[in-house]
Coordinates of C-alpha atoms and ligand atoms in Angstrom, one line a residue:
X1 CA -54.9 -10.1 -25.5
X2 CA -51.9 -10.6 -23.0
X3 CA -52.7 -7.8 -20.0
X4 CA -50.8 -6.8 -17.0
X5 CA -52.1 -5.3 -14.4
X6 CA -50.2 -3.4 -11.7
X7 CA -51.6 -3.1 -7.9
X8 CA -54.1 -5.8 -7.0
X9 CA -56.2 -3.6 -4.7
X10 CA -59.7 -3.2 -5.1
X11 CA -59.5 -1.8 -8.6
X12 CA -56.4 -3.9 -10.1
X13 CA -58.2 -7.3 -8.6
X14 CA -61.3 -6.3 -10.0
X15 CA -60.3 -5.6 -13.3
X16 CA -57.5 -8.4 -13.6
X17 CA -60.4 -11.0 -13.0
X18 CA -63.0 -9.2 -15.1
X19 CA -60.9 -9.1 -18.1
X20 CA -59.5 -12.3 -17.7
X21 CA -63.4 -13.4 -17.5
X22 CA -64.1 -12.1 -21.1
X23 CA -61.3 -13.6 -22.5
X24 CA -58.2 -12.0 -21.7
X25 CA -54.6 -13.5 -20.4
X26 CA -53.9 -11.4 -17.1
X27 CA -51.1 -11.4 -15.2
X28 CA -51.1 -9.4 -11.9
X29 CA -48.8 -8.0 -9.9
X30 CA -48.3 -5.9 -6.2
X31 CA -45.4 -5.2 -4.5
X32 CA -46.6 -6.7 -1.2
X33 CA -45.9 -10.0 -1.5
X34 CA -47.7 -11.5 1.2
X35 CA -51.0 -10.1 -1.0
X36 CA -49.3 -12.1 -4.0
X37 CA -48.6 -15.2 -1.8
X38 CA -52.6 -15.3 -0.2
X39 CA -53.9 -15.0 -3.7
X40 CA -51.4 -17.7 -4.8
X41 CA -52.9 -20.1 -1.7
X42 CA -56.5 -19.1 -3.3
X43 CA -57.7 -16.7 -1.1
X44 CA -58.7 -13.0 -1.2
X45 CA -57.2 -10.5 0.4
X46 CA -60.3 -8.3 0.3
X47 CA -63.7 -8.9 0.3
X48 CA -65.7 -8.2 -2.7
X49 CA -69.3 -9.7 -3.8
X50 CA -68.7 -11.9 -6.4
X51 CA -65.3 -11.8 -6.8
X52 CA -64.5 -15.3 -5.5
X53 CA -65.9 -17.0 -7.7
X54 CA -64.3 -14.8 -10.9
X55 CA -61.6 -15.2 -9.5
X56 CA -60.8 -19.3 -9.0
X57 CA -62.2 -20.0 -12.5
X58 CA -60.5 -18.1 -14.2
X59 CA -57.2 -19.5 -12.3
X60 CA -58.0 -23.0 -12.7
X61 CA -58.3 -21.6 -16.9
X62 CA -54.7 -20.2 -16.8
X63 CA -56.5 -17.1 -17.9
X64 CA -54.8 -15.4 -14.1
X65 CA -51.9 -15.6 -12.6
X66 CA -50.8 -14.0 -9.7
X67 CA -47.1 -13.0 -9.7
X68 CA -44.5 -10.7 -7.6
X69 CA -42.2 -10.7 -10.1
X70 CA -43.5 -7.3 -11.3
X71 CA -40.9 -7.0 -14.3
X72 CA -42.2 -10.1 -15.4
X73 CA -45.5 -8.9 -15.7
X74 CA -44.6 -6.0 -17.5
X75 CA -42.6 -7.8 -20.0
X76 CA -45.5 -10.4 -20.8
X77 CA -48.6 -7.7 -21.2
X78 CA -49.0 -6.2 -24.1
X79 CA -51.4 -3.9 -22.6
X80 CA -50.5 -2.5 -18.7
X81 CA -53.5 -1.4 -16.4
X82 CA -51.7 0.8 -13.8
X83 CA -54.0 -0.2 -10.3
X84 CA -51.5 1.3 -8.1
X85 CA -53.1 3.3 -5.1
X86 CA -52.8 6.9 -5.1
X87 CA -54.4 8.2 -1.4
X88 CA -54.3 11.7 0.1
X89 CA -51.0 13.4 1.2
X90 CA -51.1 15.9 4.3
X91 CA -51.7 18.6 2.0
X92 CA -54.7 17.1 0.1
X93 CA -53.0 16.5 -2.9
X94 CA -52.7 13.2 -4.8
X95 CA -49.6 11.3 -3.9
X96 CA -48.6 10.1 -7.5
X97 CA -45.2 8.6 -6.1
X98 CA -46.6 5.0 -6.7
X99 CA -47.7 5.9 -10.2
X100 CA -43.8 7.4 -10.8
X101 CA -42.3 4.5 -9.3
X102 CA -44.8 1.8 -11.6
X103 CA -43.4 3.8 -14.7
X104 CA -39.8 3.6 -13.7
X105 CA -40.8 -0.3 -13.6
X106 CA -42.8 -0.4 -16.8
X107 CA -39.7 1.7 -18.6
X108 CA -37.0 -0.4 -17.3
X109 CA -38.2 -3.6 -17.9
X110 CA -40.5 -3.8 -20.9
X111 CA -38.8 -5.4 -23.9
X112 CA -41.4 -4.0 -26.7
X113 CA -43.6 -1.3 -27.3
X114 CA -46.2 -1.3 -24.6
X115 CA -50.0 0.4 -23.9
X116 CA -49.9 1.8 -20.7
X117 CA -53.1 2.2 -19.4
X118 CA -53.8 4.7 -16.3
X119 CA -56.7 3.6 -14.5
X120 CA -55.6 4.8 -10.9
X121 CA -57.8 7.9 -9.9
X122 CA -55.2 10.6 -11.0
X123 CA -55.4 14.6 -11.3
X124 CA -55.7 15.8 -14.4
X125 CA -52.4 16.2 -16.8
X126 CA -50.9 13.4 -14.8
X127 CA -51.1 11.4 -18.5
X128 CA -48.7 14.1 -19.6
X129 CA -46.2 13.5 -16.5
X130 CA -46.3 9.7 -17.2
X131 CA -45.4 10.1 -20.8
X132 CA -42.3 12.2 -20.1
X133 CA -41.7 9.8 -17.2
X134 CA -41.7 6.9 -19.4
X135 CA -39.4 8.4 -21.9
X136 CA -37.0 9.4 -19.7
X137 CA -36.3 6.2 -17.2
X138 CA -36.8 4.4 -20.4
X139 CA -34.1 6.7 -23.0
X140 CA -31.7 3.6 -23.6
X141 CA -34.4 0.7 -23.7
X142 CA -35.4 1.5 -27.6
X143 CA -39.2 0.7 -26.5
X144 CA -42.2 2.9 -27.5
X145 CA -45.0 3.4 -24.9
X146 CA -48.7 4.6 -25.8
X147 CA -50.5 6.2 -22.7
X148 CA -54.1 6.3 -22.3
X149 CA -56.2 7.0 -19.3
X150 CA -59.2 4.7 -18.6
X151 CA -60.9 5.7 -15.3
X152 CA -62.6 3.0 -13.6
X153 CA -66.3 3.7 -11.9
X154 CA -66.8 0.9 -10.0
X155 CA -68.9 0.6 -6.9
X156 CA -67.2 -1.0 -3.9
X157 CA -70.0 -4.0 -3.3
X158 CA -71.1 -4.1 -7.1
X159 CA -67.6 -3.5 -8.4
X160 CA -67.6 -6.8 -11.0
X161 CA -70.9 -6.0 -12.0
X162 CA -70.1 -2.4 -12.4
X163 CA -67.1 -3.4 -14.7
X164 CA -69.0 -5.9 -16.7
X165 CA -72.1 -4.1 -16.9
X166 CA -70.8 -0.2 -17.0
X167 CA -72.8 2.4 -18.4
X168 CA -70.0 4.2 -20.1
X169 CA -66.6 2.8 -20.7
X170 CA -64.0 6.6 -20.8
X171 CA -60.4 6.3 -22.7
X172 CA -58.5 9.3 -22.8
X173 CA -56.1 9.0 -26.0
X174 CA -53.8 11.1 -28.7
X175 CA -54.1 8.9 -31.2
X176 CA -56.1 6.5 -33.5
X177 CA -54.0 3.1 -32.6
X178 CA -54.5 3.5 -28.7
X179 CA -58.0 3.7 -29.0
X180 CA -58.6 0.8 -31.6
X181 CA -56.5 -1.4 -29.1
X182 CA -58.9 -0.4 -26.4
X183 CA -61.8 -1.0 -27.9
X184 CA -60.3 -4.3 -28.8
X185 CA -59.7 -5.6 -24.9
X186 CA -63.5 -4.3 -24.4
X187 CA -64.9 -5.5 -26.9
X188 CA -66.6 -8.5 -25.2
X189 CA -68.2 -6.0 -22.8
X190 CA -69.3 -3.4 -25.4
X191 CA -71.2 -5.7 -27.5
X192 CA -71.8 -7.5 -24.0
X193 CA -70.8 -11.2 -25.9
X194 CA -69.0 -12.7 -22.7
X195 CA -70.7 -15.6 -21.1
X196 CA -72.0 -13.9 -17.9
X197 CA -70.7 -15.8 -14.6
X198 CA -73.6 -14.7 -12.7
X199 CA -76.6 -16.2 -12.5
X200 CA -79.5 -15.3 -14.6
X201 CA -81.6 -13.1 -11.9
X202 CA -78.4 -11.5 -11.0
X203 CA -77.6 -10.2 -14.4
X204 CA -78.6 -6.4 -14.9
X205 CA -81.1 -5.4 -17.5
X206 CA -79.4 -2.6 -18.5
X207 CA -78.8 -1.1 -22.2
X208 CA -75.3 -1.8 -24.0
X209 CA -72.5 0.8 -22.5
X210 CA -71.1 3.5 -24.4
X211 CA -67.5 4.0 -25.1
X212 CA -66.2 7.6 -24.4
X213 CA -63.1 8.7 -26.6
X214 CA -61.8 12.1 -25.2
X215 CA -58.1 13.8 -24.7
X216 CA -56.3 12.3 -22.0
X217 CA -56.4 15.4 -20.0
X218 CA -61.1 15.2 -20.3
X219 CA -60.6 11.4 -19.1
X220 CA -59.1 12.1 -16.1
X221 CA -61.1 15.2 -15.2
X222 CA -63.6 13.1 -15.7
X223 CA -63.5 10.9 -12.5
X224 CA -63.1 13.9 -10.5
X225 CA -65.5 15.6 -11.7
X226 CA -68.3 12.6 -11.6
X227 CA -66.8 11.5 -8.1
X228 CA -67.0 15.3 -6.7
X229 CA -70.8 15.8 -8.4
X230 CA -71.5 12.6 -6.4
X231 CA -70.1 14.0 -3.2
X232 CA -71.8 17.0 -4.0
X233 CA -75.6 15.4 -4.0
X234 CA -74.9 13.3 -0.7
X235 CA -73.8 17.0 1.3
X236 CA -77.2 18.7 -0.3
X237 CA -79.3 16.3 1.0
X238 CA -77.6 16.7 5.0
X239 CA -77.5 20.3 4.4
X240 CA -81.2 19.7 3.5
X241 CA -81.7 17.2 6.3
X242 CA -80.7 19.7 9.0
X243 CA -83.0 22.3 7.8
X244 CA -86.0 19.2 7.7
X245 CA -85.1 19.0 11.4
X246 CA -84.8 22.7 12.5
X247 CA -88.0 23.1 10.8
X248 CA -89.9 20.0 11.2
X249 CA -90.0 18.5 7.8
X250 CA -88.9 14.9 6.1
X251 CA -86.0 15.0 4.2
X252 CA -86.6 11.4 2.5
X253 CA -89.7 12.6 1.8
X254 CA -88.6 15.8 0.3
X255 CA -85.3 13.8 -1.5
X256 CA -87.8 11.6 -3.0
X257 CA -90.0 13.8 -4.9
X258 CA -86.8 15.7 -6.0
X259 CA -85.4 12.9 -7.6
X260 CA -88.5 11.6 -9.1
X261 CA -87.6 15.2 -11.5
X262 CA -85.1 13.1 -14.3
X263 CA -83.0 16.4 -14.5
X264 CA -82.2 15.3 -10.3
X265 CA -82.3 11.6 -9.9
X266 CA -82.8 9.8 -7.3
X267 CA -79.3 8.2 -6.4
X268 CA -76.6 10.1 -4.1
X269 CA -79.6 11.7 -2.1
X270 CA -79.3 10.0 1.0
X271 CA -78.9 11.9 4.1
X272 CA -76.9 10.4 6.6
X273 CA -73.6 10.5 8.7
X274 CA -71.9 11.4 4.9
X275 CA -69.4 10.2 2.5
X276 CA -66.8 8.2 3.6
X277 CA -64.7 5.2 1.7
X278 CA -61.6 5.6 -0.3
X279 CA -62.7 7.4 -3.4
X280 CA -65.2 10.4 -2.6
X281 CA -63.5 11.8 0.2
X282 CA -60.0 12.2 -1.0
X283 CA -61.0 13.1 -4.4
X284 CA -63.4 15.8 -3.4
X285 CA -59.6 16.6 -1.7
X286 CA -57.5 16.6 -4.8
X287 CA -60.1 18.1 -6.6
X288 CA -59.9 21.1 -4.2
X289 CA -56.2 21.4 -4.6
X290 CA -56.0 20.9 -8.5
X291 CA -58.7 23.9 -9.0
X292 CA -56.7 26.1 -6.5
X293 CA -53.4 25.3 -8.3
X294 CA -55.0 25.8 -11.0
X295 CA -56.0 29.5 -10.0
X296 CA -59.7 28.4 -10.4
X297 CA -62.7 29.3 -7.9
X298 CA -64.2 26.5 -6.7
X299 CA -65.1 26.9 -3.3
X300 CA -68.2 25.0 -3.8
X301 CA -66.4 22.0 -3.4
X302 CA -64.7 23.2 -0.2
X303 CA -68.3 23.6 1.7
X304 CA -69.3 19.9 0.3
X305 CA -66.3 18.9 2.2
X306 CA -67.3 21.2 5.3
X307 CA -71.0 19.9 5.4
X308 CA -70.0 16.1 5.5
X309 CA -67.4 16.8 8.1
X310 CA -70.1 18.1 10.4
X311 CA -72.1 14.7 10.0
X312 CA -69.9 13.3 12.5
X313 CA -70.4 16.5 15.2
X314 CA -74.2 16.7 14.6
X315 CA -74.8 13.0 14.9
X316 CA -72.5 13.5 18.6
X317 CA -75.0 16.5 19.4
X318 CA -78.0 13.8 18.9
X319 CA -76.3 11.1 21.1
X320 CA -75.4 13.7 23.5
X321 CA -78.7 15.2 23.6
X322 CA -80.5 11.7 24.6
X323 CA -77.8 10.2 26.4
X324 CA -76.4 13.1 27.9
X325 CA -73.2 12.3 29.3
X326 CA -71.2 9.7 27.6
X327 CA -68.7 8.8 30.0
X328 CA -68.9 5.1 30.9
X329 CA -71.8 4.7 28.8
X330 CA -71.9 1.8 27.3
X331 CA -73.0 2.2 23.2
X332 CA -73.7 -0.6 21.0
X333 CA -72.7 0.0 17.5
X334 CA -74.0 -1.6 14.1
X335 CA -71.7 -1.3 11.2
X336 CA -68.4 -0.3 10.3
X337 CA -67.8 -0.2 7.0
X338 CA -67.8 3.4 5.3
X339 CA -71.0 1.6 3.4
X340 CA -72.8 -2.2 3.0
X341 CA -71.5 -5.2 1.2
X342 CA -67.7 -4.2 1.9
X343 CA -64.9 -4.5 4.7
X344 CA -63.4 -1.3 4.0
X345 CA -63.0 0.9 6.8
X346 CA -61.3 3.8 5.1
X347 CA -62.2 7.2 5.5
X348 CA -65.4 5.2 7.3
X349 CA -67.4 7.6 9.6
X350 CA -67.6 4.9 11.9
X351 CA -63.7 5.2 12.3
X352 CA -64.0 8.6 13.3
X353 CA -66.9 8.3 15.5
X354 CA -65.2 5.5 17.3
X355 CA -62.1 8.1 18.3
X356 CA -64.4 10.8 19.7
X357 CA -66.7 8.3 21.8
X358 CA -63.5 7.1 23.1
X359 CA -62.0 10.0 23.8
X360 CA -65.3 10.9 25.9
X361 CA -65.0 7.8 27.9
X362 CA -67.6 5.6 26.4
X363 CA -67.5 2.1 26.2
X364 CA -68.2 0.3 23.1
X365 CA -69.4 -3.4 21.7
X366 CA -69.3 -3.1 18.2
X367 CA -70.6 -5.4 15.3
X368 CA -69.9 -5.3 11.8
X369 CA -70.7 -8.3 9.1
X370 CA -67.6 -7.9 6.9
X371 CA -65.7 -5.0 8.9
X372 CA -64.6 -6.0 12.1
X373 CA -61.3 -7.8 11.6
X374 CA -59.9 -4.9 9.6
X375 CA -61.1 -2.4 12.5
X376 CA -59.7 -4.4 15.4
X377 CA -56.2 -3.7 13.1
X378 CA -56.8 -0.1 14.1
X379 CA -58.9 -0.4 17.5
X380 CA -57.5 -3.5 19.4
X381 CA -59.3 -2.9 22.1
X382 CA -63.0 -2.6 21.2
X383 CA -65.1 -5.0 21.9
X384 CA -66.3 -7.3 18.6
X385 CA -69.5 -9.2 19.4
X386 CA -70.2 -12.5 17.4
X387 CA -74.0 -10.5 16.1
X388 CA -76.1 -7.5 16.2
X389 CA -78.0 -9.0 19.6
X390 CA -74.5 -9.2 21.3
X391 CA -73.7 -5.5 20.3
X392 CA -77.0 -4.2 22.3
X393 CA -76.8 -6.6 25.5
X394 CA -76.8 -4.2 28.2
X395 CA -76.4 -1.3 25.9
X396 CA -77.4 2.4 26.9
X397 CA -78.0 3.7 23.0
X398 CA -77.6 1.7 20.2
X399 CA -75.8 3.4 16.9
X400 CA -77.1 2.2 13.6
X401 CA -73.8 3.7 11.6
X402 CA -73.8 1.4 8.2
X403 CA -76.8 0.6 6.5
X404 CA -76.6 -3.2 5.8
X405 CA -79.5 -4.7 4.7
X406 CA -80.0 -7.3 7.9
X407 CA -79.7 -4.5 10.4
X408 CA -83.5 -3.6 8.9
X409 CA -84.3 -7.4 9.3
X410 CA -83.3 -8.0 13.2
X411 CA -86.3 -9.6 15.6
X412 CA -86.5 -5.7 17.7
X413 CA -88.5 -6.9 20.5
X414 CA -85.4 -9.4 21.5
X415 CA -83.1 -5.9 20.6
X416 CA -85.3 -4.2 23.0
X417 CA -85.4 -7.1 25.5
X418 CA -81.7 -6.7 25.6
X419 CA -80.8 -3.3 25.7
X420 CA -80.0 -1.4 29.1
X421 CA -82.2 1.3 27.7
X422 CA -83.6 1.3 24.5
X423 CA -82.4 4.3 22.8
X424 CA -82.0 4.2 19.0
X425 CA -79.5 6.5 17.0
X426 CA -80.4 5.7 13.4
X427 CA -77.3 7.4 11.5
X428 CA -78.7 6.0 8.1
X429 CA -82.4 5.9 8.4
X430 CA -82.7 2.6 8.0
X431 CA -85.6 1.7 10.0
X432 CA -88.9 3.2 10.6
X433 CA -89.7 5.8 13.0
X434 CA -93.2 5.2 13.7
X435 CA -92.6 1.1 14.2
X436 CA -89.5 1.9 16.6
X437 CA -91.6 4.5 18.5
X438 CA -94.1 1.9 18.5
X439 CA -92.7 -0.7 20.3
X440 CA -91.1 1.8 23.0
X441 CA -88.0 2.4 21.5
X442 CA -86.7 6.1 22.1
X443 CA -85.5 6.7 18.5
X444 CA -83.6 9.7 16.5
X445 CA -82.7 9.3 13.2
X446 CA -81.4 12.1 10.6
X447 CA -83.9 15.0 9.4
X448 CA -86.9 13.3 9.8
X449 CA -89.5 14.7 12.4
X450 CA -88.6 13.4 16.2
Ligands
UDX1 C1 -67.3 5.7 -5.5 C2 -68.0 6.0 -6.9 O1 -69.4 5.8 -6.8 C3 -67.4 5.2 -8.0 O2 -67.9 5.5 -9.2 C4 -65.9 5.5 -8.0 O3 -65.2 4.8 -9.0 C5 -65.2 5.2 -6.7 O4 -65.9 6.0 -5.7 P1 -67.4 3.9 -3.6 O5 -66.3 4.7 -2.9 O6 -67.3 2.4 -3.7 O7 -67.6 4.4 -5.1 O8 -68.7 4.3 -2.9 P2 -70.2 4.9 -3.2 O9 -71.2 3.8 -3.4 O10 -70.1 5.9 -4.3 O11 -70.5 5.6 -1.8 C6 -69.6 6.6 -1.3 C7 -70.0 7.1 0.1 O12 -71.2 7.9 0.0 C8 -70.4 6.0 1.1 O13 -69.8 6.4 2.3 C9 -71.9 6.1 1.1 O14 -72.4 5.6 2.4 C10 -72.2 7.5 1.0 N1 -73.5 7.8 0.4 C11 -73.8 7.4 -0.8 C12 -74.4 8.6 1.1 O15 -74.1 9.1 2.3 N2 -75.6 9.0 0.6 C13 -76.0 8.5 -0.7 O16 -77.1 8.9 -1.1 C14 -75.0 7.7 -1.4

């Protein structure tokens, strides 16, 4: 099929390459053109495992183009994936304006009937809005427009596996037609006969997904709802972890044998320095705001938010405790993206953590694998070290705030050789308390005994 897709972020790049990848002819679009131009030159403007190499294939196939000619793409797709970012507004709300302005686009210039496809997180009802919308900036074109909402559920980090491999593909329609036509574009990944890029030990052994026909309005409820559930998990296990500390327990212990119970699961447990990233904290946020428009009680979600904003305070109370005052200190810090195997920084704890140990004076030499350029963007004056051995050179504490894998693998004697003092502030609980302890480092980590 002949697919546009709109907004080549995380989630239009993503799923422009995937479907071109099973088959499809994709044409994407952004309105930045400089994003248009770098993919144009063969580069990425983001990082994303496995993306790459989707990615220049199925460019040197013809099967993706890259265009800024946005009314171009419309007109060539059949089908239209709207990727368009929709981030927080001061109020908490959803700021659909990009999604308003991508229908005045898709009205104005389509030529015949279209499928517009709404992938971008969105409140519920916004399905509705976008149907009126299309209708009305569209009243003299003569064109018909189906609207379905397909909610993506992809990982940063495993995002083109989590598209090729999903366990449950969602589409919100109101009608028989839109749904055959979406079953049709993924009907290489629901009978899974695409010719996996990855290699064989890569590929995940996981059962055939399961398509998810609902109303429009259940599709899009149900990406906040999943997202906020998810949220919802990660701020139980640090309410839990704080508790393990007051009262001398283990909360991985005590996470693991909960989610060993299949009605808990084990994932989203993880206590930590909390959620961060683009999708769980601001939907947790529109969430909030479309229950209370909605007149519904759901102040459950409002102490979720609460608890992980006090990751950031109680892991300052630890580094105060040991380091006393931070003033002039100087603090090594490991990690910077809001998780591993990105280079997003949004909503990252480590960006908020970095404003308050500045404010208190302290000095920091920061190393990230993926992350730094984007934070230097934001924090010009850190200092970026070229490795993890560089970030503790003369360091007072030493922050472990992302839990990439090769933070666990470092050579600790030479970390300990190099720090000023070696004090260890394990945000993640990556590394083992007893083997720190053991080799003399001074070592906190979250909710597990000191
Ligand atoms: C999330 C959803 O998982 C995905 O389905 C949706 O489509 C987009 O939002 P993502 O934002 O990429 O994906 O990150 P995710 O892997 O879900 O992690 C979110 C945050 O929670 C990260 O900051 C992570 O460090 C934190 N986290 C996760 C914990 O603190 N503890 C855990 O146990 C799990």
């Amino acid at each position: 099929m002949k697919i546009a897709v709109i907004g080549c972020g995380y989630v239009g790049l993503v799923t422009g390459a995937c479907l071109a990848e099973i088959g499809h002819h994709v044409v994407c679009t952004d309105n930045d053109e400089a994003k248009i131009h770098t993919l144009n030159a063969g580069k990425l403007p983001i990082y994303e495992a496995e993306l790459d190499g989707i990615v220049a294939r199925t460019r040197a196939d013809g099967r993706l183009t890259f265009t800024a000619n946005a009314g171009e793409a419309v007109r060539t797709g059949e089908a239209v994936f709207i990727c368009v970012g929709t981030p927080p507004l001061e109020t908490g709300d959803a700021d659909l304006s990009a999604i308003d302005n991508v229908a005045r686009l898709i009205a104005t210039e389509a030529r015949s009937s279209k499928l517009v496809i709404e992938k971008s997180t969105v409140p519920v009802q916004t399905g509705q809005q976008l149907k009126r919308a299309l209708a009305v900036y569209g009243r003299h074109g003569g064109v018909e427009f189906q609207v379905v909402s397909n909610p993506e559920f992809l990982r940063e980090g495993t995002a083109v596996l989590d598209f090729l491999y999903p366990d449950r593909i969602v589409v919100g329609v109101d009608n028989g037609e839109a749904e055959k036509k979406l079953r049709e574009i993924y009907r290489p990944i629901l009978d899974r006969s695409f010719k996996c890029p990855l290699p064989d030990a890569m590929r995940p052994k996981v059962p055939l997904p399961t398509l998810i026909v609902t109303t429009i309005n259940s599709a899009e409820l149900i990406k906040h709802a999943s997202n906020s559930f998810l949220a919802l998990k990660i701020s139980y296990a640090n309410a839990l972890a704080d508790l393990c500390e007051r009262l001398n327990a283990n909360v991985e212990e005590v996470t693991r044998a909960m989610g060993m119970d299949p009605r808990i699961g084990p994932q989203f447990l993880k206590a930590g320095l909390g959620f961060g990233g683009f999708c769980l904290p601001k939907d947790v946020q529109a969430f909030i705001r479309l229950a209370e428009k909605a007149g519904v009680d759901f102040t459950l979600l409002k102490e979720v938010e609460r608890i992980n904003k006090r990751r950031i305070d109680h892991y300052l109370e630890i580094t105060r405790h040991a380091l006393w005052v931070l003033k002039d200190k100087q603090i090594g810090m490991l990690g910077l993206a809001f998780k591993a195997n990105t280079d997003d920084i949004r909503f990252a704890p480590a960006m908020d953590l970095i404003k308050r140990l500045l404010a208190e004076g302290a000095k920091i030499a920061a190393y990230d694998p993926e992350a730094m350029e984007r934070t230097r963007a934001l924090y010009p004056n850190l200092r970026y070290t070229k490795d993890e051995y560089a970030a503790a050179e003369g360091a007072e504490a030493l922050m472990i705030v992302t839990e990439w894998t090769q933070f666990k693998q470092l050579d600790w004697e030479r970390v300990y050789k190099a720090m000023a003092r070696p004090l260890i502030l394990d945000g993640r609980n990556l590394l083992d308390p007893a083997k720190m302890r053991g080799m003399g480092f001074e070592y906190h980590s979250v909710g597990r005994p000191e």
